[in-house]
Short mmCIF file of C-alpha atoms in Angstrom, two decimals:
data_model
loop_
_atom_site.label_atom_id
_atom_site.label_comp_id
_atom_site.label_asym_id
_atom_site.label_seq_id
_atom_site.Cartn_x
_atom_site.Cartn_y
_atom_site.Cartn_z
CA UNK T 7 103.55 -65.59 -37.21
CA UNK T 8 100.42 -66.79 -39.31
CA UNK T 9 99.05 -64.30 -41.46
CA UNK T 10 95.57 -64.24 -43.31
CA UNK T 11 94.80 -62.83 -46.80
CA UNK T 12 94.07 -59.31 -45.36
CA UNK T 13 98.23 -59.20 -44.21
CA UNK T 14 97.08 -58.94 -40.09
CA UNK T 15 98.76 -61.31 -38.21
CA UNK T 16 96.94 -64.17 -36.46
CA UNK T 17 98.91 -66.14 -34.52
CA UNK T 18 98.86 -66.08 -31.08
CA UNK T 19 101.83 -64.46 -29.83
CA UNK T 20 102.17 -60.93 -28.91
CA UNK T 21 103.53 -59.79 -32.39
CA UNK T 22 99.89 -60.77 -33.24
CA UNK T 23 98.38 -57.79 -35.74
CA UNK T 24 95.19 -59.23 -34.98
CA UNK T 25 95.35 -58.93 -31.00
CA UNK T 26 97.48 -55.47 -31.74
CA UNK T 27 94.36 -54.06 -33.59
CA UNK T 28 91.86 -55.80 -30.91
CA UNK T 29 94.37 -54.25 -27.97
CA UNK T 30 93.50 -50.72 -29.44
CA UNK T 31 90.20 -50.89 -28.70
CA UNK T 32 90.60 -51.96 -25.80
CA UNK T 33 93.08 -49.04 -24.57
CA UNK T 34 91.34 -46.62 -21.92
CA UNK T 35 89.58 -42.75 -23.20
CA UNK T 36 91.26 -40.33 -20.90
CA UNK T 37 92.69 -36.77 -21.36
CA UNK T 38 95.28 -37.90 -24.41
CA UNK T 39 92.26 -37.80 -26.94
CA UNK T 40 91.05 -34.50 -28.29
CA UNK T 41 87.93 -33.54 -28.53
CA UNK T 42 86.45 -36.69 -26.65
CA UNK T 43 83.33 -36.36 -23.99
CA UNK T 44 84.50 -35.61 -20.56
CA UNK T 45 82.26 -38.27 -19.50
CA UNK T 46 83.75 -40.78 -21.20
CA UNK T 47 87.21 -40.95 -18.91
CA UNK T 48 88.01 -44.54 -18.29
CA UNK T 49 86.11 -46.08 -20.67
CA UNK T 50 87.61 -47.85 -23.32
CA UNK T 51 87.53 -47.60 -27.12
CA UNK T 52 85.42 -50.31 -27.79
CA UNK T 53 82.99 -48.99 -24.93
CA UNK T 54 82.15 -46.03 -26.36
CA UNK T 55 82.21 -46.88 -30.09
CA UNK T 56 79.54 -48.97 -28.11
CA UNK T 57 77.44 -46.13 -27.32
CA UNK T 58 76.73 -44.73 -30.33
CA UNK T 59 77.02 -41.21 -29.25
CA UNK T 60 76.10 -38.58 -31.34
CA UNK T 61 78.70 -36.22 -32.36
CA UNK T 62 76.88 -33.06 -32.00
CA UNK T 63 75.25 -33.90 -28.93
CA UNK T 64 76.75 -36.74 -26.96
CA UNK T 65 78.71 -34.67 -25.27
CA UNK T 66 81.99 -34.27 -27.42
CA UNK T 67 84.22 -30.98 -27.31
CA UNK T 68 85.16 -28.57 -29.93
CA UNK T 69 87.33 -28.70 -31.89
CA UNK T 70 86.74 -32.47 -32.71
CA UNK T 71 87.74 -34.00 -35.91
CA UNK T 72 85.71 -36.21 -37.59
CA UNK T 73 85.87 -38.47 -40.50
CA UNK T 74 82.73 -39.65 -42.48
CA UNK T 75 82.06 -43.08 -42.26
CA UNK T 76 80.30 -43.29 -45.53
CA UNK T 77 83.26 -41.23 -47.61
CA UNK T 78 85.62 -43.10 -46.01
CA UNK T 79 84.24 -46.49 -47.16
CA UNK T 80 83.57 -44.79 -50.66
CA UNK T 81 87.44 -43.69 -51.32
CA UNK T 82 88.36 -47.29 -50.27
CA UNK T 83 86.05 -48.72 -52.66
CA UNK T 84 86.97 -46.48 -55.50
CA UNK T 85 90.41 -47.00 -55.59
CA UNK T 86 90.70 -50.88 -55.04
CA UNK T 87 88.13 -50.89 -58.50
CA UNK T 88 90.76 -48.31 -59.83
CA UNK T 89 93.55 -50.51 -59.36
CA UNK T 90 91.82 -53.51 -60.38
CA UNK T 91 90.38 -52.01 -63.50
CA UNK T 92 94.10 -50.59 -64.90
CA UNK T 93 96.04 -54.28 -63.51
CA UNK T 94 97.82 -52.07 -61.09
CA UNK T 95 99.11 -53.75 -57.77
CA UNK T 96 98.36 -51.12 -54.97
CA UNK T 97 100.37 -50.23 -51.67
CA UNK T 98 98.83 -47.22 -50.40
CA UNK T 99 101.03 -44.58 -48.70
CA UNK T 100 100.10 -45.16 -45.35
CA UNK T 101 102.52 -42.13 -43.69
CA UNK T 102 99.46 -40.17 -44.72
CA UNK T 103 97.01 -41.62 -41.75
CA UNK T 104 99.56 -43.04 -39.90
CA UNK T 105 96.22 -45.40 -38.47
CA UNK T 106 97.12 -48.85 -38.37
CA UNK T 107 93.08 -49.69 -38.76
CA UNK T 108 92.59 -48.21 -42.24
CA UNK T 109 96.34 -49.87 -42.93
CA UNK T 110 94.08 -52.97 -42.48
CA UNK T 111 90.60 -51.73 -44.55
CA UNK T 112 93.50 -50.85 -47.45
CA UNK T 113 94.66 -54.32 -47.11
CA UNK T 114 90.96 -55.24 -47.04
CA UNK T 115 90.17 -53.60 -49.68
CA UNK T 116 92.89 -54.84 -52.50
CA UNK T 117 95.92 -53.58 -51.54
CA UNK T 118 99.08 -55.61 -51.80
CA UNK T 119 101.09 -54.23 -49.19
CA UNK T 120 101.39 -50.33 -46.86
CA UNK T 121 104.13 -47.92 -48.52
CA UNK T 122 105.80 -45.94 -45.77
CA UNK T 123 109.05 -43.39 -45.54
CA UNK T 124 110.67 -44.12 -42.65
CA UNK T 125 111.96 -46.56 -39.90
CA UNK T 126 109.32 -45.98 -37.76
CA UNK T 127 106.42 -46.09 -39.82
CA UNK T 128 107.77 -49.97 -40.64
CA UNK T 129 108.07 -50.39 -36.74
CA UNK T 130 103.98 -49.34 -36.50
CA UNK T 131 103.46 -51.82 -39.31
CA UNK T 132 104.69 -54.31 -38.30
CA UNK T 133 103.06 -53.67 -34.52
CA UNK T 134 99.96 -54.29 -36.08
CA UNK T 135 100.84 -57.40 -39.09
CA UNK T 136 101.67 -55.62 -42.05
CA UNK T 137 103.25 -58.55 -43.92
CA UNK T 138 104.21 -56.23 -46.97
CA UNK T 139 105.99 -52.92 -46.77
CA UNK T 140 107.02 -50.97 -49.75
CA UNK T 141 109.39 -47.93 -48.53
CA UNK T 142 109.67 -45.38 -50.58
CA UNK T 143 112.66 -43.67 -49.36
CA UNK T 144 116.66 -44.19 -48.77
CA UNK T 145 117.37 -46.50 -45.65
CA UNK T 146 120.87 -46.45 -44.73
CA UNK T 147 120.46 -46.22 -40.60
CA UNK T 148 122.70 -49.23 -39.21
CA UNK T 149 120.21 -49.80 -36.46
CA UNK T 150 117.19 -49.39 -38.64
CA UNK T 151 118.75 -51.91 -40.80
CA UNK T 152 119.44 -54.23 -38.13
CA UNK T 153 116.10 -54.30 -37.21
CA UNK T 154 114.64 -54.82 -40.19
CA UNK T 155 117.18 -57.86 -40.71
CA UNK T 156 116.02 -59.36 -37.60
CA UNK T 157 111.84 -59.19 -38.93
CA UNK T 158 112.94 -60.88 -42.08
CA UNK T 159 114.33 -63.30 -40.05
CA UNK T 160 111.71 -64.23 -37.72
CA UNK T 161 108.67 -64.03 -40.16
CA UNK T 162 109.63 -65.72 -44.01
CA UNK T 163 106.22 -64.41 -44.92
CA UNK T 164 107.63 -60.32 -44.48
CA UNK T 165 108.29 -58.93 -47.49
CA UNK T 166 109.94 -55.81 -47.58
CA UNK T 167 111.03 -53.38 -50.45
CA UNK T 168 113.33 -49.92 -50.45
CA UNK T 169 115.20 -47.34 -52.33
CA UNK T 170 118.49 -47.12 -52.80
CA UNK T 171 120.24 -44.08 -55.18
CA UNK T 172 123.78 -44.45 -54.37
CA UNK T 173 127.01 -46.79 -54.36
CA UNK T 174 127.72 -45.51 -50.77
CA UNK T 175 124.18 -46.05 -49.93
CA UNK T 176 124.58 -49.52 -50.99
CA UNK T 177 128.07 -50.05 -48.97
CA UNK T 178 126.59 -48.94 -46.00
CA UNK T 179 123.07 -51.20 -46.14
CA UNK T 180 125.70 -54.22 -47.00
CA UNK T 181 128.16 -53.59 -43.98
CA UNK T 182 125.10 -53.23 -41.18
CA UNK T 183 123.11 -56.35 -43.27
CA UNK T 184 126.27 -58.71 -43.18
CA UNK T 185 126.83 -57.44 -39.48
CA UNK T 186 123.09 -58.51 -38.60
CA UNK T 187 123.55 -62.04 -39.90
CA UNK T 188 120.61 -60.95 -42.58
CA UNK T 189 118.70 -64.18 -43.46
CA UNK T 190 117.74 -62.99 -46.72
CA UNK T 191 118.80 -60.62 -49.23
CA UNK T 192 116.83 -57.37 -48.42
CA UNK T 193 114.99 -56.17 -51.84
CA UNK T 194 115.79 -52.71 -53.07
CA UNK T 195 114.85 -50.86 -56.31
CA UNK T 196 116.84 -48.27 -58.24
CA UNK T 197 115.22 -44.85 -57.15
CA UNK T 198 115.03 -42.62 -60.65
CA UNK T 199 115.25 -39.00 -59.91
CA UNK T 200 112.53 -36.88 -61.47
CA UNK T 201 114.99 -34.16 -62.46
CA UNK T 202 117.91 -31.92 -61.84
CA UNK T 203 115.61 -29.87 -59.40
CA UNK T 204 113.50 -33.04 -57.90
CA UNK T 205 114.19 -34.99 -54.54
CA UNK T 206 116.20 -38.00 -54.05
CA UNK T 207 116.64 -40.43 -56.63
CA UNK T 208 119.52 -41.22 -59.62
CA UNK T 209 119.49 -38.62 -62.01
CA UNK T 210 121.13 -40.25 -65.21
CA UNK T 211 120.55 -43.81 -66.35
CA UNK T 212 124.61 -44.92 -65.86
CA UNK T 213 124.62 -43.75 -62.45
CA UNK T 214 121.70 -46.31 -62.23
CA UNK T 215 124.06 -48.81 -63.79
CA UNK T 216 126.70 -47.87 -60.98
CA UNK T 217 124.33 -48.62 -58.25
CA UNK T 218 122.49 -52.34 -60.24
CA UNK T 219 126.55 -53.12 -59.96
CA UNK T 220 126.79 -52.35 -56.63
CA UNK T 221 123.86 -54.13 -55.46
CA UNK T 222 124.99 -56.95 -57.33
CA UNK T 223 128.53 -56.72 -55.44
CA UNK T 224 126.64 -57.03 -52.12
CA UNK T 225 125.14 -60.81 -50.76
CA UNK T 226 122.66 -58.91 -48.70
CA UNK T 227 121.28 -56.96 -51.08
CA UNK T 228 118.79 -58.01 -54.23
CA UNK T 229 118.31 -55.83 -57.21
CA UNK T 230 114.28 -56.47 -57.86
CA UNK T 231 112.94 -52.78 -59.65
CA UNK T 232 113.05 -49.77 -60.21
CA UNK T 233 110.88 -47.13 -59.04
CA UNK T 234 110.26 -42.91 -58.16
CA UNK T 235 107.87 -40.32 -57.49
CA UNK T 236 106.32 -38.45 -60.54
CA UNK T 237 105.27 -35.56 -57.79
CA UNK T 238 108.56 -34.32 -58.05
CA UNK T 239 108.68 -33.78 -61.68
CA UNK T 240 109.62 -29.60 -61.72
CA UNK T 241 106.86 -27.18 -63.54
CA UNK T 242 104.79 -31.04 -63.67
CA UNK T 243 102.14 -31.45 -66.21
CA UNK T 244 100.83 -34.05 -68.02
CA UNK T 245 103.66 -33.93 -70.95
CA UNK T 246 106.64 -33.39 -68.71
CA UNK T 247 105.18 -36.24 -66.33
CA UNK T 248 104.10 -38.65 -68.95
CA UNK T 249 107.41 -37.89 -70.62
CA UNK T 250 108.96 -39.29 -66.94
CA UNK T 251 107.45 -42.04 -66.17
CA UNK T 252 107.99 -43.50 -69.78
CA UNK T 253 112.23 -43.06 -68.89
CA UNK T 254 111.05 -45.05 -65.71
CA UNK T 255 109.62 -48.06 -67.71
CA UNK T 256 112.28 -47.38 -70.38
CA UNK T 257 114.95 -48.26 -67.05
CA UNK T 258 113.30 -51.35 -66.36
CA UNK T 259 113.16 -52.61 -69.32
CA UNK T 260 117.48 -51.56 -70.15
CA UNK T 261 118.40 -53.04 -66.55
CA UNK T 262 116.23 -56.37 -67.61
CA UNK T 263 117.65 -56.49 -71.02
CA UNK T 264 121.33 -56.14 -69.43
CA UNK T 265 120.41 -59.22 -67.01
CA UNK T 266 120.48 -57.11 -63.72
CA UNK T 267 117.64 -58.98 -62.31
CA UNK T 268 118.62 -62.44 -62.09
CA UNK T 269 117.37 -63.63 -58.99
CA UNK T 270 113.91 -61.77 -58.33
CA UNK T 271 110.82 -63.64 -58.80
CA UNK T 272 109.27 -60.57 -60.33
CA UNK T 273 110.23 -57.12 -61.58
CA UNK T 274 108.60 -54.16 -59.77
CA UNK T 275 107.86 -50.85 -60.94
CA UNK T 276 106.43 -48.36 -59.15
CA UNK T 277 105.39 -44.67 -59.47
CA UNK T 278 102.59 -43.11 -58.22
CA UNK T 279 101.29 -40.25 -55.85
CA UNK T 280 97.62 -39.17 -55.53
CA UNK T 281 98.22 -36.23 -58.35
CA UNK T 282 99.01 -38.15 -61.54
CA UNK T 283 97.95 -41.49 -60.81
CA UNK T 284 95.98 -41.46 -64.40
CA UNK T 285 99.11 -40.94 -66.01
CA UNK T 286 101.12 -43.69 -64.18
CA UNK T 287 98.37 -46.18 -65.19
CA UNK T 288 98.70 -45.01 -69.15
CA UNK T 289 103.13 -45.57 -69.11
CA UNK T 290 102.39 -48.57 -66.98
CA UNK T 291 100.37 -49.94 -69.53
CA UNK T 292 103.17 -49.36 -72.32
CA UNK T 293 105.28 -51.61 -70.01
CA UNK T 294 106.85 -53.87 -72.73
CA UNK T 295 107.13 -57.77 -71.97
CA UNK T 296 109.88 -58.46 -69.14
CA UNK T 297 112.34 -61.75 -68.68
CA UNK T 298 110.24 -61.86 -65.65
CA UNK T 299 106.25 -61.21 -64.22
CA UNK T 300 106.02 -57.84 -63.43
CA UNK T 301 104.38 -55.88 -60.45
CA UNK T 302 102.92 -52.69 -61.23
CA UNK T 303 103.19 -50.86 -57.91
CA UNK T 304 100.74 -47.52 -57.35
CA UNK T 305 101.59 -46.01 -54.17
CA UNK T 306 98.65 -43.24 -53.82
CA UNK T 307 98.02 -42.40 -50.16
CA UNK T 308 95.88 -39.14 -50.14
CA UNK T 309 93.11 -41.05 -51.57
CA UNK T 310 91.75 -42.97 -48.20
CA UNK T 311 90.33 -39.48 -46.80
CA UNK T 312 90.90 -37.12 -49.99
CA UNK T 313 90.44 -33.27 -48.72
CA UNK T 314 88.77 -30.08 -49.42
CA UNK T 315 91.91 -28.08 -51.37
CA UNK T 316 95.47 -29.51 -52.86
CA UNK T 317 93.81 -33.18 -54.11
CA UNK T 318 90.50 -32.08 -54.53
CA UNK T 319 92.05 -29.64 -57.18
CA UNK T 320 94.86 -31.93 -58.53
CA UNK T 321 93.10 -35.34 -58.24
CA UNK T 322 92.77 -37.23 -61.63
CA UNK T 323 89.08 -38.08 -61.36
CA UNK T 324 89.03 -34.64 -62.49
CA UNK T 325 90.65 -35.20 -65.77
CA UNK T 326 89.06 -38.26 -66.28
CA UNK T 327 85.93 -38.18 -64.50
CA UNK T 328 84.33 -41.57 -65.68
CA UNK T 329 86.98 -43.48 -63.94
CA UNK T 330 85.46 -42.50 -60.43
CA UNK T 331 85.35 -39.51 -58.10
CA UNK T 332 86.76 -39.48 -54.82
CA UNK T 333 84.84 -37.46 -51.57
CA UNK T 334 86.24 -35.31 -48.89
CA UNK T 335 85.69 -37.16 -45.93
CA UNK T 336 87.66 -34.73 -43.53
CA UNK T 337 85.60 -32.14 -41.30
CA UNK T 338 87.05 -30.15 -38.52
CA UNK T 339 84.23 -29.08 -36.32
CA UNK T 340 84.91 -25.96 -34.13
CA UNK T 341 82.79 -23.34 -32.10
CA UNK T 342 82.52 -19.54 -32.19
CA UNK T 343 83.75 -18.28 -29.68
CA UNK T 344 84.31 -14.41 -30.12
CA UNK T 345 82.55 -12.06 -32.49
CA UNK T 346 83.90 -8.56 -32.03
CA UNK T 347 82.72 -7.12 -34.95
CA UNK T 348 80.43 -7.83 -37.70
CA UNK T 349 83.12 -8.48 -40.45
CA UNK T 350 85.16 -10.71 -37.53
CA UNK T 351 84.87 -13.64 -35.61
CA UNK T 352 87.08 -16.07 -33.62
CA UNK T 353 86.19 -19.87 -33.37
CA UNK T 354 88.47 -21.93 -30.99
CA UNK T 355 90.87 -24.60 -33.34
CA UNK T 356 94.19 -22.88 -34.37
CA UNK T 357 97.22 -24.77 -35.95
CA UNK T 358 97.62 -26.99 -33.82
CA UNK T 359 94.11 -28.71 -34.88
CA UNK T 360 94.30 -27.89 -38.54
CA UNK T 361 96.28 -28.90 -41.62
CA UNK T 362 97.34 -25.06 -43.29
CA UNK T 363 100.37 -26.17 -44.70
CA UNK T 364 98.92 -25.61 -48.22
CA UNK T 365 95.82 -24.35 -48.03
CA UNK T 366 93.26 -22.63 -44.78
CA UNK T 367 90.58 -24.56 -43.62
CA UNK T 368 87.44 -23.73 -45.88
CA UNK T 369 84.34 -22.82 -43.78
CA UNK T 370 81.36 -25.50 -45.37
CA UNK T 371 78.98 -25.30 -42.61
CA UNK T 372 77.43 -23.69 -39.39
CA UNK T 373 75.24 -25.62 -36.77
CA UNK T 374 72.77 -24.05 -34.57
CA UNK T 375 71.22 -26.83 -32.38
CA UNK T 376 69.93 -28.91 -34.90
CA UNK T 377 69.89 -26.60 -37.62
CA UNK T 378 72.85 -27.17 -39.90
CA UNK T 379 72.82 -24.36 -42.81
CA UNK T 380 75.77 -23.49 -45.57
CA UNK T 381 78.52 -21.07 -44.23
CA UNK T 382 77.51 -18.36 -46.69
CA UNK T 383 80.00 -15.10 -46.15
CA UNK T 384 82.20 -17.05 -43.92
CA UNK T 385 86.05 -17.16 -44.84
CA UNK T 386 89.17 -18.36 -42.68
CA UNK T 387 91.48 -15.73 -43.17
CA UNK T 388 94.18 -17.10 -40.71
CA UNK T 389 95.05 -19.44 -37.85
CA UNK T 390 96.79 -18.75 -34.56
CA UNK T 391 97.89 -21.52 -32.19
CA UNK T 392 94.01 -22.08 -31.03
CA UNK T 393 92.12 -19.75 -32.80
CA UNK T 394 90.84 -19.47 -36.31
CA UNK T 395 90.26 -15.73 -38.14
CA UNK T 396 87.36 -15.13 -39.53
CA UNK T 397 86.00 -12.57 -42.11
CA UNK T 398 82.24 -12.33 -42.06
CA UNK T 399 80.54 -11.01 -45.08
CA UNK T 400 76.73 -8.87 -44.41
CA UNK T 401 75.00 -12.18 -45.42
CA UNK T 402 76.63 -14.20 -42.56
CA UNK T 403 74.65 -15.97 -40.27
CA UNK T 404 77.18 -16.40 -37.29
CA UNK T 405 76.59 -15.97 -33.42
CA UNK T 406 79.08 -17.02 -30.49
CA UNK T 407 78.47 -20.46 -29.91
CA UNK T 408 77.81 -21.77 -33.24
CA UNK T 409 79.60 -24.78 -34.30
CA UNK T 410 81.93 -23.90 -37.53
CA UNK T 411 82.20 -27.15 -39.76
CA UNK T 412 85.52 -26.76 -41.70
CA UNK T 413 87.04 -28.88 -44.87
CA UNK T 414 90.39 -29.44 -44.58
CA UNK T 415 93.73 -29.82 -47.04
CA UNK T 416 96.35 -32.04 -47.23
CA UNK T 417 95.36 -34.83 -45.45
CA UNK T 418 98.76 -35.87 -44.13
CA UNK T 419 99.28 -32.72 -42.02
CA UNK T 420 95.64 -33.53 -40.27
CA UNK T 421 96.06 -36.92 -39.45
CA UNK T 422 99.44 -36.16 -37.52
CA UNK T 423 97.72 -33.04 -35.27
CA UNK T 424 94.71 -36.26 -33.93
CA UNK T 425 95.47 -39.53 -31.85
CA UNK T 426 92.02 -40.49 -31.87
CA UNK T 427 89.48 -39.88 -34.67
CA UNK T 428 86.09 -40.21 -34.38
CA UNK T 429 84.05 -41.94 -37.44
CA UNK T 430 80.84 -40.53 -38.06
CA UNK T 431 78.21 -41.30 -40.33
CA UNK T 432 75.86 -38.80 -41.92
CA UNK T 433 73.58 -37.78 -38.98
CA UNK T 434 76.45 -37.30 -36.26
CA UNK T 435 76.68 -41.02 -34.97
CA UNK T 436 79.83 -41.82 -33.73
CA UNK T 437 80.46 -45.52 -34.77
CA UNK T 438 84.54 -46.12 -34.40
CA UNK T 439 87.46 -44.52 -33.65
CA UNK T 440 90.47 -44.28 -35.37
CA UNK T 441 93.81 -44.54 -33.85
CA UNK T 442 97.04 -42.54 -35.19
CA UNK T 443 100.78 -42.80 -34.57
CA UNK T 444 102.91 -40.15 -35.39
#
């Protein structure tokens, strides 16, 4: 398969990304798709982005989530110049939208490849082209790895990357790889705990030597990096993280010096979540010279729609705000539906609409018709399957029927609850849609 420089495929078979993404708009509006017009049943995607309907008006049901067309584009742009600016390579953590569309406006955009966590995240990938995959987890399923043997196979253009943290996780990616014939040695990196209390990952730097060994033991397997998550640093703050990331670079450079890369092309490092990607820019900087090029992989994921509560707070821009400043582009519009008091009222999206795994929705605004005013006095106080709680303050301007526009945290626990996203730019018109897979 023929890929161009934005990774989507474009050859003319049915592994074609570019006739995958073309086939989803294409696919039929019908009763799957939250929040869509009633009216538009049987039409397809590309039909009704057509249209132009208006979000508050063209007939669309609450609750409907919608993400800004402008902020979207805005976060894309800010982070390719962010990447560019510090020499970082960037593979974006795509199992936060799960959409293969802004998979391709990452690619678009600067990145070098999607990073994922699981099988089949690569499996939607690679649906839709992704020529690059960086996964940033353990992959020791024999089928998985079977499958991923047979993709390297058929397209010498796939590149793809993984953990491993263990000698036994080694053994068993060698024994399904050698039963699968693999073609080429799959690429892993040395996954660096980020402490006694973190996630996966090595914890000391000779059990990292046990597993370089190990992977040089195995035919199907090639040594290329190290890598980790700087999230997981316990009680994290710049010191302590800093402090990590600097034993990360200090591995690559021992495993280098030691000669435990000797047939990659280049030497990748990678850190990076959407909380301390400042700091994985200064340590990757320090990087000394390598026997090889290096790539400097940042994996930040949150960034493409940012949110209203965990990465507003924690995002870097706020440390160093002339690098950039990324914009919620998230809102969850729902509709009063009960007011049985004046300190209480009910609107109609619950947990299965909302992310509330860190933080409740934050009430931003309230439409009236065409009036669209602040939500002053308004507070989510709790969710229920389909309703929200909320506590109304004397000042509240709030009457059954009233749309509620809410901002949203943790953007990868609202992508996952929407198959079909509507993209709307600043006065309500609907101009795409974006598809999820979860």
């Amino acid at each position: 398969m023929a890929l161009d420089d934005t990774g989507i495929g474009t050859g003319s078979g049915t592994g074609s990304g570019a006739e995958a993404l073309a086939r989803l708009a294409g696919e039929r509006v019908d009763h799957r798709f939250k929040g869509l017009p009633p009216d538009a049943h049987g039409l397809t995607v590309a039909e009704l982005a057509a249209q132009r309907r208006n979000l508050f008006t063209g007939g669309f049901t609450t609750p409907v989530l919608a993400l800004s067309a402008e902020r979207l584009e805005h976060n894309l742009k800010v982070m390719e110049t962010y990447a560019a600016r510090h020499g970082l390579a960037f593979a974006p953590h795509g199992k936060t939208s799960m959409a293969p569309q802004l998979f391709h406006r990452q690619v678009e955009h600067g990145a070098w490849g999607i990073t994922l966590a699981v099988p089949h995240q690569v499996r939607v990938a690679r649906a839709f082209g992704t020529r690059r995959v960086f996964l940033a987890n353990e992959l020791v399923d024999a089928a998985a790895l079977r499958w991923i043997a047979a993709e390297l196979a058929a397209d010498p253009e796939f590149r793809f990357v993984c953990y491993v943290d263990s000698v036994r996780g080694v053994e068993l990616m060698d024994a399904a790889l050698r039963t699968a014939e693999v073609s080429r040695p799959l690429e892993v990196v040395v996954e660096l705990g980020a402490g006694e209390r973190a996630r996966t990952g090595v914890r000391t730097e000779a059990e990292c030597a046990a597993v370089a060994d190990a992977v040089a033991a195995s035919a199907a397997l090639r040594l290329v990096g190290v890598a980790g998550y700087e999230g997981e640093v316990p009680d994290a703050d710049p010191e302590r993280v800093h402090a990590w990331l600097r034993r990360l670079v200090a591995l690559a450079a021992g495993l280098d010096g030691a000669g435990r890369f000797p047939e990659a092309d280049e030497i990748v490092v990678s850190a990076g979540g959407s909380a301390w990607f400042d700091a994985v820019a200064d340590v990757f900087a320090e990087l000394p010279g390598l026997s090889r090029p290096v790539l400097k992989l940042l994996r930040s994921g949150a960034y493409v729609s940012h949110d209203h509560g965990h990465y507003r707070e924690l995002t870097p821009f706020n440390r160093v705000p002339g690098e950039g400043a990324l914009e919620p582009a998230f809102r969850l519009w729902t509709q009063v539906v009960s007011r049985p008091s004046a300190e209480q009222a009910f609107t109609n999206a619950g947990k299965r609409d909302a992310a509330y795994d860190l933080h409740l929705p934050f009430a931003q605004v309230v439409r009236r018709g065409e009036d669209e005013r602040p939500a002053t006095g308004i507070e989510v106080t709790a969710l229920s399957d389909q309703h929200a709680w909320l506590r109304t303050g004397p000042e509240a301007d709030l009457e059954v029927g009233d749309w509620l526009g809410l901002g949203l945290s943790h953007p990868c626990t609202s992508f996952d609850k929407w198959q079909l996203i509507p993209v709307a730019e600043a006065d309500g018109t609907v101009v795409d849609y974006v598809r999820t897979f979860f």
